[in-house]
Amino acid sequence: MDPQISYILAIESSCDDTACAILKDDQVLSNVVAGQEIHIQYGGVVPELASRAHQSHIVPVVDQALKKAGITKKDLTAIAFTRGPGLMGSLLVGASFAKSLALALDIPLIDVHHMHGHILAHFINEGQEVPQFPFLGVTISGGHTQIIKVTDYHKMEVIGTTQDDAIGEAFDKSGKMLGLGYPAGPQIDQLSKKGDPKKFPFPIPKAPNLNYSFSGFKTAVLYFIQREVKKNPDFVKENLHDICASIQHTLIKILFQKIEKAVKETGINTVAMGGGVSANSGIRLRLTSYNQKGWNTFVPPFAYTTDNAAMIGISGYFKYLDGYTAGMEITASPRISM
Ligand code: KG4
Ligand code: ZN
């Protein structure tokens, strides 16, 4: 192995996906994700079950990632892992595994902030164009809705965030009210394609500055459904496509209102999106439409938008290059700031 080249093994276990990736410098050699179907029956992630599933998945997932990359543990240069934010029991599994492996192999350990991962996923080298600093990172997932000013690989400042629910929760909880399974986001996306987005107007919640609020929206959807179902018990079935399209249309409107404000206020018109909700086809379409207005917009490939370890690997790589490694005293941290 060439000593000039780094091989980083990365682990992500902040929520309900156990993931391991191997990177050769900034390129992905393997990216393995084991999901946890156990949560579907509960309509959301159950922390205790997630942590137990991580424990049974982690060894096979790491083995598979090494095998797919065509390297062995001895070839590794460093181990990166998600330190937080996330569920404590889930984070602990990845953190303990990463620490033990780094200790056993006597190689550096690198802690990574999960949200840095979502943002730096844009820099996984697949020969594509990458965002230039400074840019606005917009992370939208089941746990987050943030607008982040990104100055370099390590310097990120949250300039807008949700005050209550994340946008992914707004998708999932609205879908649950319509009888859709978990996660409902992708189903709302699909069903919207045949619906009228303007059929049922929902209110746009008010939140100060660049912040978001989705809890009022959720309540508005609930009251609307209850009112209509009282008049017609088949209302949801008969109008499912239009309801989904209207929900999606409103969520997109809420999302972009603040992104537009952030671009205007910061004067930064490079916008890079990440997180599971950026898989939404309506959001992608709307984002790329701003290119005609002179913005530079970016969405990473699908495999790197939802939770994955490749994004932790690329963040670890940039930290490694700049000498930011962690000591063995490092611990998982469910609530860490950027
Ligand atoms: O980033 P992610 O995989 O996990 C975290 O929450 O960290 O995001 C999952 C979220 C879920 O709320 C899911 O419903 C949403 O992403 N999602 C979507 C779509 N695909 C995934 N929401 C709307 N449209 C989609 N196509
Ligand atoms: Zn995430």
Tab-separated table of C-alpha atoms and ligand atoms in Angstrom:
chain	number	residue	atom	x	y	z
A	1	MET	CA	0.000	0.000	0.000
A	2	ASP	CA	1.186	3.525	-0.880
A	3	PRO	CA	1.796	5.440	2.405
A	4	GLN	CA	0.731	8.673	0.652
A	5	ILE	CA	-2.781	7.296	0.291
A	6	SER	CA	-5.171	7.099	3.229
A	7	TYR	CA	-7.672	4.325	3.785
A	8	ILE	CA	-10.351	5.436	6.249
A	9	LEU	CA	-12.958	3.120	7.743
A	10	ALA	CA	-16.037	5.085	8.838
A	11	ILE	CA	-18.923	4.086	11.063
A	12	GLU	CA	-22.330	5.762	11.347
A	13	SER	CA	-24.875	4.599	13.944
A	14	SER	CA	-26.658	7.755	15.129
A	15	CYS	CA	-30.222	6.616	14.504
A	16	ASP	CA	-31.645	3.423	12.997
A	17	ASP	CA	-29.132	2.624	10.245
A	18	THR	CA	-25.923	0.710	10.957
A	19	ALA	CA	-23.479	1.854	8.293
A	20	CYS	CA	-19.819	1.329	7.421
A	21	ALA	CA	-17.836	2.766	4.514
A	22	ILE	CA	-14.233	2.586	3.334
A	23	LEU	CA	-12.707	5.585	1.606
A	24	LYS	CA	-9.463	5.735	-0.343
A	25	ASP	CA	-8.663	9.429	0.141
A	26	ASP	CA	-11.821	11.209	-1.071
A	27	GLN	CA	-13.202	8.268	-3.058
A	28	VAL	CA	-15.633	5.661	-1.791
A	29	LEU	CA	-14.516	2.036	-2.111
A	30	SER	CA	-17.540	0.612	-0.279
A	31	ASN	CA	-20.637	1.964	1.439
A	32	VAL	CA	-22.743	-0.575	3.339
A	33	VAL	CA	-25.976	0.289	5.160
A	34	ALA	CA	-28.097	-2.116	7.217
A	35	GLY	CA	-31.547	-0.652	7.892
A	36	GLN	CA	-33.761	-1.769	10.768
A	37	GLU	CA	-37.199	-2.957	9.710
A	38	ILE	CA	-38.185	-3.649	13.322
A	39	HIS	CA	-39.350	-0.007	13.731
A	40	ILE	CA	-41.942	-0.091	10.940
A	41	GLN	CA	-44.561	-1.770	13.147
A	42	TYR	CA	-44.179	1.022	15.732
A	43	GLY	CA	-44.470	3.876	13.198
A	44	GLY	CA	-41.162	5.403	14.300
A	45	VAL	CA	-37.733	4.595	15.718
A	46	VAL	CA	-37.720	2.872	19.149
A	47	PRO	CA	-34.335	3.833	20.714
A	48	GLU	CA	-33.828	0.662	22.785
A	49	LEU	CA	-34.560	-1.603	19.803
A	50	ALA	CA	-32.296	0.518	17.583
A	51	SER	CA	-29.359	0.130	19.922
A	52	ARG	CA	-29.822	-3.636	20.164
A	53	ALA	CA	-30.054	-3.969	16.378
A	54	HIS	CA	-26.845	-1.919	15.968
A	55	GLN	CA	-25.065	-4.401	18.232
A	56	SER	CA	-26.048	-7.356	16.099
A	57	HIS	CA	-25.414	-5.555	12.769
A	58	ILE	CA	-22.113	-3.825	13.350
A	59	VAL	CA	-19.645	-6.727	12.970
A	60	PRO	CA	-21.169	-8.132	9.733
A	61	VAL	CA	-21.566	-4.608	8.280
A	62	VAL	CA	-17.894	-3.748	8.922
A	63	ASP	CA	-16.775	-7.128	7.505
A	64	GLN	CA	-18.837	-6.614	4.390
A	65	ALA	CA	-17.493	-3.074	3.865
A	66	LEU	CA	-13.884	-4.320	4.075
A	67	LYS	CA	-14.614	-7.216	1.744
A	68	LYS	CA	-16.323	-5.000	-0.830
A	69	ALA	CA	-13.437	-2.514	-0.696
A	70	GLY	CA	-10.967	-5.333	-1.307
A	71	ILE	CA	-8.737	-4.404	1.631
A	72	THR	CA	-8.015	-5.802	5.103
A	73	LYS	CA	-7.961	-4.152	8.537
A	74	LYS	CA	-4.155	-3.964	8.345
A	75	ASP	CA	-4.381	-1.564	5.381
A	76	LEU	CA	-6.401	1.014	7.311
A	77	THR	CA	-4.960	4.468	8.070
A	78	ALA	CA	-7.625	5.769	10.489
A	79	ILE	CA	-11.091	5.075	11.928
A	80	ALA	CA	-13.822	7.739	11.751
A	81	PHE	CA	-17.131	7.540	13.625
A	82	THR	CA	-20.222	9.637	14.310
A	83	ARG	CA	-19.863	11.202	17.744
A	84	GLY	CA	-23.307	12.867	17.676
A	85	PRO	CA	-25.920	14.216	17.579
A	86	GLY	CA	-28.273	11.234	17.705
A	87	LEU	CA	-29.708	8.594	20.017
A	88	MET	CA	-27.317	7.879	22.897
A	89	GLY	CA	-27.738	4.071	22.831
A	90	SER	CA	-27.195	3.991	19.075
A	91	LEU	CA	-24.190	6.325	19.083
A	92	LEU	CA	-22.546	4.320	21.874
A	93	VAL	CA	-22.427	1.157	19.754
A	94	GLY	CA	-20.583	2.883	16.887
A	95	ALA	CA	-18.317	4.910	19.173
A	96	SER	CA	-17.251	1.901	21.293
A	97	PHE	CA	-16.651	-0.215	18.214
A	98	ALA	CA	-14.594	2.526	16.520
A	99	LYS	CA	-12.500	3.136	19.645
A	100	SER	CA	-11.758	-0.543	20.155
A	101	LEU	CA	-10.785	-1.005	16.516
A	102	ALA	CA	-8.518	2.062	16.476
A	103	LEU	CA	-6.899	0.901	19.716
A	104	ALA	CA	-6.378	-2.668	18.464
A	105	LEU	CA	-4.892	-1.489	15.152
A	106	ASP	CA	-2.974	1.371	16.796
A	107	ILE	CA	-4.196	3.942	14.256
A	108	PRO	CA	-5.794	7.398	14.710
A	109	LEU	CA	-9.421	7.808	15.754
A	110	ILE	CA	-11.461	10.664	14.257
A	111	ASP	CA	-14.758	11.887	15.686
A	112	VAL	CA	-17.265	13.355	13.222
A	113	HIS	CA	-20.364	15.518	13.726
A	114	HIS	CA	-23.289	13.847	11.952
A	115	MET	CA	-24.479	17.128	10.383
A	116	HIS	CA	-20.969	17.944	9.082
A	117	GLY	CA	-21.252	14.558	7.369
A	118	HIS	CA	-24.500	15.489	5.620
A	119	ILE	CA	-22.858	18.683	4.369
A	120	LEU	CA	-19.467	17.294	3.369
A	121	ALA	CA	-21.150	14.434	1.455
A	122	HIS	CA	-21.036	16.868	-1.484
A	123	PHE	CA	-17.247	16.422	-1.596
A	124	ILE	CA	-17.233	12.629	-2.073
A	125	ASN	CA	-15.241	12.486	-5.277
A	126	GLU	CA	-17.156	11.006	-8.173
A	127	GLY	CA	-15.714	13.468	-10.684
A	128	GLN	CA	-18.603	15.921	-10.175
A	129	GLU	CA	-18.547	19.670	-9.638
A	130	VAL	CA	-18.411	20.572	-5.914
A	131	PRO	CA	-19.718	23.636	-4.018
A	132	GLN	CA	-17.236	26.489	-3.532
A	133	PHE	CA	-16.817	28.073	-0.076
A	134	PRO	CA	-18.618	29.885	1.380
A	135	PHE	CA	-21.928	28.176	0.705
A	136	LEU	CA	-25.239	27.559	2.449
A	137	GLY	CA	-25.778	23.963	3.528
A	138	VAL	CA	-29.433	23.004	3.945
A	139	THR	CA	-29.895	19.781	5.898
A	140	ILE	CA	-33.372	18.335	5.875
A	141	SER	CA	-34.090	14.980	7.498
A	142	GLY	CA	-36.292	13.172	10.004
A	143	GLY	CA	-34.339	14.838	12.815
A	144	HIS	CA	-33.136	18.146	11.372
A	145	THR	CA	-34.080	21.213	9.386
A	146	GLN	CA	-31.151	23.590	9.312
A	147	ILE	CA	-29.605	26.316	7.217
A	148	ILE	CA	-25.862	26.365	7.790
A	149	LYS	CA	-23.234	28.854	6.661
A	150	VAL	CA	-20.262	26.732	5.607
A	151	THR	CA	-16.971	28.639	5.504
A	152	ASP	CA	-14.582	25.707	5.112
A	153	TYR	CA	-14.422	21.939	5.746
A	154	HIS	CA	-14.469	22.480	9.510
A	155	LYS	CA	-16.162	25.831	10.077
A	156	MET	CA	-19.935	25.706	10.008
A	157	GLU	CA	-22.479	28.017	11.634
A	158	VAL	CA	-26.193	27.253	12.048
A	159	ILE	CA	-28.072	30.385	10.924
A	160	GLY	CA	-31.547	28.851	10.881
A	161	THR	CA	-33.113	25.828	12.520
A	162	THR	CA	-36.469	24.330	13.416
A	163	GLN	CA	-38.043	25.368	16.690
A	164	ASP	CA	-40.055	22.170	16.980
A	165	ASP	CA	-40.450	19.307	14.466
A	166	ALA	CA	-38.115	18.573	11.560
A	167	ILE	CA	-39.476	18.700	8.003
A	168	GLY	CA	-39.126	14.892	7.711
A	169	GLU	CA	-41.382	14.509	10.756
A	170	ALA	CA	-43.915	16.833	9.130
A	171	PHE	CA	-43.945	14.489	6.105
A	172	ASP	CA	-44.035	11.322	8.235
A	173	LYS	CA	-46.669	12.461	10.753
A	174	SER	CA	-48.981	13.892	8.078
A	175	GLY	CA	-48.641	10.594	6.212
A	176	LYS	CA	-49.474	8.650	9.364
A	177	MET	CA	-52.725	10.634	9.671
A	178	LEU	CA	-53.534	9.526	6.127
A	179	GLY	CA	-52.924	5.888	7.054
A	180	LEU	CA	-49.571	5.644	5.244
A	181	GLY	CA	-46.807	3.455	6.707
A	182	TYR	CA	-43.495	4.717	8.153
A	183	PRO	CA	-41.570	6.522	6.770
A	184	ALA	CA	-44.351	8.271	4.853
A	185	GLY	CA	-42.123	10.889	3.138
A	186	PRO	CA	-41.281	8.791	0.066
A	187	GLN	CA	-44.933	7.670	-0.282
A	188	ILE	CA	-46.231	11.250	-0.149
A	189	ASP	CA	-43.654	12.077	-2.825
A	190	GLN	CA	-44.948	9.258	-5.079
A	191	LEU	CA	-48.658	9.927	-4.476
A	192	SER	CA	-48.184	13.667	-5.083
A	193	LYS	CA	-47.175	13.034	-8.673
A	194	LYS	CA	-50.806	12.418	-9.666
A	195	GLY	CA	-52.314	15.100	-7.411
A	196	ASP	CA	-53.300	18.772	-7.583
A	197	PRO	CA	-50.900	20.730	-5.301
A	198	LYS	CA	-53.276	23.701	-4.999
A	199	LYS	CA	-56.447	21.700	-4.182
A	200	PHE	CA	-56.244	22.051	-0.384
A	201	PRO	CA	-54.444	25.163	0.849
A	202	PHE	CA	-52.716	24.733	4.230
A	203	PRO	CA	-51.444	27.674	6.307
A	204	ILE	CA	-47.764	28.707	6.283
A	205	PRO	CA	-46.521	28.769	9.909
A	206	LYS	CA	-44.723	31.853	11.170
A	207	ALA	CA	-41.238	31.530	12.693
A	208	PRO	CA	-38.760	34.345	13.363
A	209	ASN	CA	-35.692	35.138	11.220
A	210	LEU	CA	-34.329	32.114	9.346
A	211	ASN	CA	-35.967	29.590	11.666
A	212	TYR	CA	-38.653	27.040	10.906
A	213	SER	CA	-41.717	25.692	12.685
A	214	PHE	CA	-43.677	22.643	11.556
A	215	SER	CA	-45.823	21.723	14.556
A	216	GLY	CA	-48.622	24.125	13.603
A	217	PHE	CA	-48.662	22.672	10.117
A	218	LYS	CA	-49.084	19.178	11.541
A	219	THR	CA	-52.042	20.307	13.650
A	220	ALA	CA	-53.609	22.064	10.648
A	221	VAL	CA	-53.417	18.812	8.649
A	222	LEU	CA	-54.945	16.869	11.556
A	223	TYR	CA	-57.910	19.257	12.012
A	224	PHE	CA	-58.460	19.410	8.261
A	225	ILE	CA	-58.648	15.611	7.966
A	226	GLN	CA	-60.891	15.262	11.033
A	227	ARG	CA	-63.273	17.940	9.679
A	228	GLU	CA	-63.493	16.451	6.195
A	229	VAL	CA	-63.825	12.836	7.369
A	230	LYS	CA	-66.761	13.870	9.567
A	231	LYS	CA	-68.550	15.063	6.410
A	232	ASN	CA	-67.408	12.148	4.231
A	233	PRO	CA	-65.861	9.003	5.793
A	234	ASP	CA	-64.206	8.171	2.438
A	235	PHE	CA	-62.633	11.615	2.070
A	236	VAL	CA	-59.021	10.444	2.469
A	237	LYS	CA	-59.375	7.515	0.083
A	238	GLU	CA	-61.108	9.611	-2.557
A	239	ASN	CA	-58.648	12.521	-2.360
A	240	LEU	CA	-55.356	10.881	-1.368
A	241	HIS	CA	-53.326	12.164	-4.333
A	242	ASP	CA	-54.575	15.741	-3.981
A	243	ILE	CA	-54.070	15.773	-0.190
A	244	CYS	CA	-50.482	14.475	-0.570
A	245	ALA	CA	-49.709	16.964	-3.355
A	246	SER	CA	-51.106	19.818	-1.241
A	247	ILE	CA	-49.084	18.751	1.834
A	248	GLN	CA	-45.895	18.468	-0.215
A	249	HIS	CA	-46.540	21.774	-1.987
A	250	THR	CA	-46.948	23.579	1.357
A	251	LEU	CA	-43.853	21.987	2.925
A	252	ILE	CA	-41.788	23.006	-0.117
A	253	LYS	CA	-43.133	26.557	0.160
A	254	ILE	CA	-42.208	26.743	3.871
A	255	LEU	CA	-38.737	25.328	3.179
A	256	PHE	CA	-37.811	27.641	0.317
A	257	GLN	CA	-39.230	30.811	1.853
A	258	LYS	CA	-36.408	30.735	4.421
A	259	ILE	CA	-33.743	29.535	1.976
A	260	GLU	CA	-34.534	32.543	-0.255
A	261	LYS	CA	-34.331	34.825	2.787
A	262	ALA	CA	-30.967	33.289	3.784
A	263	VAL	CA	-29.539	33.820	0.292
A	264	LYS	CA	-30.709	37.434	0.312
A	265	GLU	CA	-29.365	38.165	3.800
A	266	THR	CA	-25.971	36.481	3.428
A	267	GLY	CA	-25.377	37.295	-0.230
A	268	ILE	CA	-24.305	33.657	-0.677
A	269	ASN	CA	-26.087	32.026	-3.598
A	270	THR	CA	-24.439	28.613	-3.562
A	271	VAL	CA	-26.896	26.226	-1.892
A	272	ALA	CA	-26.028	22.590	-1.149
A	273	MET	CA	-28.783	20.365	0.188
A	274	GLY	CA	-28.496	17.116	2.130
A	275	GLY	CA	-30.389	14.734	4.415
A	276	GLY	CA	-33.071	12.157	3.650
A	277	VAL	CA	-35.785	14.649	2.677
A	278	SER	CA	-33.619	16.021	-0.148
A	279	ALA	CA	-34.527	12.798	-1.977
A	280	ASN	CA	-37.951	14.412	-2.517
A	281	SER	CA	-38.566	14.954	-6.231
A	282	GLY	CA	-40.545	18.181	-5.728
A	283	ILE	CA	-37.785	19.669	-3.573
A	284	ARG	CA	-35.107	18.698	-6.104
A	285	LEU	CA	-37.085	20.232	-8.950
A	286	ARG	CA	-37.651	23.464	-7.063
A	287	LEU	CA	-33.980	23.675	-6.000
A	288	THR	CA	-32.610	23.248	-9.517
A	289	SER	CA	-35.078	25.862	-10.826
A	290	TYR	CA	-33.048	28.502	-8.942
A	291	ASN	CA	-30.057	27.856	-11.201
A	292	GLN	CA	-31.854	30.009	-13.780
A	293	LYS	CA	-31.794	32.851	-11.261
A	294	GLY	CA	-28.017	32.624	-10.946
A	295	TRP	CA	-27.784	30.333	-7.914
A	296	ASN	CA	-25.424	27.331	-7.875
A	297	THR	CA	-27.320	24.415	-6.379
A	298	PHE	CA	-26.137	20.971	-5.331
A	299	VAL	CA	-27.772	17.726	-4.175
A	300	PRO	CA	-25.554	14.688	-3.548
A	301	PRO	CA	-26.302	11.309	-5.156
A	302	PHE	CA	-29.189	9.489	-3.445
A	303	ALA	CA	-26.942	6.990	-1.569
A	304	TYR	CA	-25.213	9.916	0.145
A	305	THR	CA	-28.334	11.924	1.070
A	306	THR	CA	-29.888	9.511	3.577
A	307	ASP	CA	-27.868	8.403	6.599
A	308	ASN	CA	-24.687	6.638	5.439
A	309	ALA	CA	-21.098	6.152	6.537
A	310	ALA	CA	-19.440	7.485	3.362
A	311	MET	CA	-20.336	11.019	4.489
A	312	ILE	CA	-18.671	10.307	7.859
A	313	GLY	CA	-15.650	8.955	5.959
A	314	ILE	CA	-15.223	12.089	3.820
A	315	SER	CA	-15.559	14.319	6.911
A	316	GLY	CA	-12.990	12.131	8.675
A	317	TYR	CA	-10.684	12.424	5.670
A	318	PHE	CA	-10.681	16.250	5.778
A	319	LYS	CA	-10.094	16.205	9.546
A	320	TYR	CA	-7.267	13.696	9.099
A	321	LEU	CA	-5.606	15.886	6.428
A	322	ASP	CA	-5.679	18.844	8.829
A	323	GLY	CA	-4.475	16.847	11.825
A	324	TYR	CA	-7.718	16.779	13.860
A	325	THR	CA	-7.689	13.385	15.535
A	326	ALA	CA	-9.375	12.354	18.785
A	327	GLY	CA	-7.980	10.851	21.988
A	328	MET	CA	-9.277	7.611	23.508
A	329	GLU	CA	-11.147	9.622	26.162
A	330	ILE	CA	-13.648	10.831	23.536
A	331	THR	CA	-17.266	9.833	24.200
A	332	ALA	CA	-20.471	9.716	22.186
A	333	SER	CA	-22.521	12.869	22.630
A	334	PRO	CA	-26.253	12.915	21.782
A	335	ARG	CA	-26.445	16.742	21.700
A	336	ILE	CA	-23.340	18.449	20.364
A	337	SER	CA	-23.269	21.813	18.616
A	338	MET	CA	-21.769	22.297	15.145
B	1	KG4	O1	-31.499	11.528	6.686
B	1	KG4	P1	-32.495	10.425	6.956
B	1	KG4	O2	-32.335	9.150	6.210
B	1	KG4	O3	-32.517	10.045	8.462
B	1	KG4	C1	-32.521	10.994	9.468
B	1	KG4	O4	-33.653	11.399	9.844
B	1	KG4	O5	-31.422	11.386	9.925
B	1	KG4	O6	-33.972	11.043	6.681
B	1	KG4	C2	-35.132	10.292	6.851
B	1	KG4	C3	-36.324	11.189	6.496
B	1	KG4	C4	-37.686	10.549	6.829
B	1	KG4	O7	-38.471	11.500	7.510
B	1	KG4	C5	-38.274	10.250	5.448
B	1	KG4	O8	-39.681	10.303	5.404
B	1	KG4	C6	-37.672	11.360	4.621
B	1	KG4	O9	-36.346	11.453	5.086
B	1	KG4	N1	-37.689	11.078	3.174
B	1	KG4	C7	-38.464	11.764	2.299
B	1	KG4	C8	-38.225	11.176	1.026
B	1	KG4	N2	-37.309	10.170	1.162
B	1	KG4	C9	-36.979	10.135	2.491
B	1	KG4	N3	-39.318	12.773	2.495
B	1	KG4	C10	-39.964	13.246	1.423
B	1	KG4	N4	-39.795	12.739	0.170
B	1	KG4	C11	-38.949	11.736	-0.072
B	1	KG4	N5	-38.789	11.251	-1.317
B	2	ZN	ZN	-28.996	12.239	9.162
